[in-house]
Amino acid sequence: MNIKDYKVLIMKHGSTNFLRLVIFVMGMGILALCIFALPSAWKGGSAEFPTASYAVFLIIIGMYATTVPFFIGLWHTLKLLSYIDQNKVFSDLSIQALRNIKRCATVIAVLYVGGVPLLFPIADADDAPGLIIVGAVIASIPIAIAVFVSILEKLLQSVLDKK
């Protein structure tokens, strides 16, 4: 291989390597939140809202529960990036990875939407009705991701069907 071939190889894998770095940083950020922020949020939330401490506890448990599909989704995203690097993007493996990412996003969305009613006692205790809107916006993010991935999955499936 000459220098020109290495430049092409670096350019080809540069964007997927950048995305791998972004995924790694996201994973480390969520892991740090789980280790440091969520336990202190539970202690602080229970102390500040003693009448809604059960809701704070259930919200924290729900947030921990969402980390499982989140990390599974990140794993399948890394698999998809490896398929892209191997020029297997137009394959059943890529469709399966997208389908698994969509399922993970859907599970996260269901858990977050299910947690929005738990914000009512906290919003009532703090007299902050905007908390419900913030919770609904946060719950809509994985819904948007699931819809986007579903569209990509259908596009990829239609390309494979025409092939």
Coordinates of C-alpha atoms in Angstrom, one line a residue:
M1 CA 0.0 0.0 0.0
N2 CA 1.2 3.4 -0.8
I3 CA 0.5 6.7 1.0
K4 CA -2.4 7.5 -1.2
D5 CA -4.1 4.2 -0.3
Y6 CA -3.6 5.0 3.4
K7 CA -5.2 8.4 3.0
V8 CA -8.2 6.8 1.3
L9 CA -8.5 4.3 4.1
I10 CA -8.2 7.0 6.8
M11 CA -10.8 9.1 5.0
K12 CA -13.1 6.1 4.6
H13 CA -13.0 5.1 8.2
G14 CA -12.5 8.5 9.7
S15 CA -16.2 9.3 10.0
T16 CA -17.1 5.9 11.5
N17 CA -14.2 6.2 13.9
F18 CA -15.5 9.6 14.9
L19 CA -18.9 8.2 15.5
R20 CA -17.4 5.4 17.5
L21 CA -15.7 8.0 19.7
V22 CA -19.0 9.9 20.1
I23 CA -20.7 6.6 21.1
F24 CA -17.9 5.9 23.6
V25 CA -18.3 9.4 25.1
M26 CA -22.0 9.0 25.3
G27 CA -21.7 5.6 27.0
M28 CA -19.1 6.9 29.5
G29 CA -21.3 9.9 30.2
I30 CA -24.4 7.8 31.0
L31 CA -22.3 5.4 33.1
A32 CA -21.0 8.4 35.1
L33 CA -24.5 9.7 35.6
C34 CA -25.6 6.3 36.9
I35 CA -22.7 6.1 39.3
F36 CA -22.6 9.6 40.6
A37 CA -25.6 11.7 39.7
L38 CA -28.6 9.3 40.1
P39 CA -27.8 8.3 43.7
S40 CA -27.3 11.9 44.8
A41 CA -30.5 12.9 42.9
W42 CA -32.4 10.3 44.8
K43 CA -31.0 11.4 48.1
G44 CA -31.6 15.1 47.3
G45 CA -35.0 14.6 45.7
S46 CA -36.2 12.5 48.7
A47 CA -35.0 15.2 51.1
E48 CA -36.5 18.1 49.2
F49 CA -39.8 16.4 48.4
P50 CA -40.5 14.0 51.4
T51 CA -44.2 13.7 50.3
A52 CA -43.2 12.5 46.9
S53 CA -40.2 10.4 47.8
Y54 CA -41.8 7.3 46.4
A55 CA -42.1 9.0 43.0
V56 CA -38.5 10.2 43.1
F57 CA -37.5 6.6 43.9
L58 CA -39.5 5.1 41.1
I59 CA -38.2 7.7 38.6
I60 CA -34.6 6.9 39.6
I61 CA -35.3 3.1 39.2
G62 CA -36.9 3.8 35.8
M63 CA -33.8 5.8 34.8
Y64 CA -31.6 2.9 35.8
A65 CA -33.9 0.6 33.9
T66 CA -33.4 2.6 30.7
T67 CA -29.7 2.2 30.8
V68 CA -30.0 -1.5 29.8
P69 CA -31.7 -0.9 26.4
F70 CA -29.5 2.3 26.0
F71 CA -26.3 0.3 26.2
I72 CA -27.7 -2.5 24.0
G73 CA -28.7 0.1 21.4
L74 CA -25.1 1.6 21.6
W75 CA -23.7 -1.9 21.0
H76 CA -25.9 -2.4 17.9
T77 CA -24.9 1.0 16.7
L78 CA -21.2 -0.1 16.9
K79 CA -22.1 -3.2 15.1
L80 CA -23.8 -1.2 12.3
L81 CA -20.7 1.0 12.1
S82 CA -18.5 -2.1 11.6
Y83 CA -20.8 -3.3 8.9
I84 CA -20.4 0.1 7.2
D85 CA -16.6 -0.3 7.4
Q86 CA -16.8 -3.8 5.9
N87 CA -19.0 -2.6 3.1
K88 CA -21.9 -4.7 4.4
V89 CA -24.3 -1.8 4.9
F90 CA -26.7 -3.2 2.3
S91 CA -27.2 -6.5 4.1
D92 CA -29.6 -8.3 6.4
L93 CA -27.1 -7.8 9.2
S94 CA -27.5 -4.0 8.9
I95 CA -31.3 -4.3 8.9
Q96 CA -31.2 -6.5 12.0
A97 CA -29.0 -4.0 13.7
L98 CA -31.3 -1.1 12.8
R99 CA -34.3 -3.2 14.0
N100 CA -32.6 -3.8 17.4
I101 CA -31.7 -0.1 17.7
K102 CA -35.4 0.7 17.0
R103 CA -36.6 -1.8 19.7
C104 CA -34.2 -0.3 22.2
A105 CA -35.4 3.2 21.5
T106 CA -39.0 2.0 21.8
V107 CA -38.4 0.4 25.2
I108 CA -36.7 3.6 26.4
A109 CA -39.6 5.6 25.2
V110 CA -42.1 3.4 26.9
L111 CA -40.2 3.6 30.2
Y112 CA -40.0 7.4 30.0
V113 CA -43.6 7.8 29.0
G114 CA -44.6 5.5 31.8
G115 CA -42.5 7.7 34.2
V116 CA -44.1 11.0 33.2
P117 CA -47.1 10.5 35.5
L118 CA -44.6 10.0 38.4
L119 CA -43.7 13.7 37.9
F120 CA -47.1 14.9 39.0
P121 CA -46.5 14.5 42.8
I122 CA -43.1 16.3 42.4
A123 CA -44.6 19.1 40.3
D124 CA -47.4 19.4 42.8
A125 CA -45.0 19.6 45.8
D126 CA -42.8 22.1 44.1
D127 CA -45.7 24.0 42.4
A128 CA -43.9 23.6 39.0
P129 CA -46.3 22.5 36.3
G130 CA -43.5 22.9 33.7
L131 CA -41.9 19.8 35.0
I132 CA -44.5 17.7 33.2
I133 CA -43.7 19.4 29.9
V134 CA -40.0 18.8 30.4
G135 CA -40.7 15.2 31.2
A136 CA -42.8 14.9 28.0
V137 CA -40.1 16.5 25.9
I138 CA -37.5 14.1 27.3
A139 CA -39.8 11.1 26.6
S140 CA -40.3 12.2 23.0
I141 CA -36.6 12.0 22.2
P142 CA -36.4 8.2 22.0
I143 CA -39.7 8.2 20.1
A144 CA -38.1 10.5 17.5
I145 CA -35.1 8.2 17.3
A146 CA -37.2 5.1 16.9
V147 CA -39.2 6.7 14.1
F148 CA -36.0 7.9 12.3
V149 CA -34.4 4.4 12.6
S150 CA -37.6 2.8 11.4
I151 CA -37.5 5.0 8.3
L152 CA -33.8 4.0 7.7
E153 CA -34.7 0.4 8.2
K154 CA -37.5 0.6 5.6
L155 CA -35.3 2.4 3.1
L156 CA -32.5 -0.1 3.5
Q157 CA -35.0 -3.0 3.2
S158 CA -36.4 -1.5 -0.1
V159 CA -32.9 -1.2 -1.5
L160 CA -32.2 -4.8 -0.6
D161 CA -35.5 -5.9 -2.2
K162 CA -34.6 -4.1 -5.4
K163 CA -31.2 -5.7 -5.4

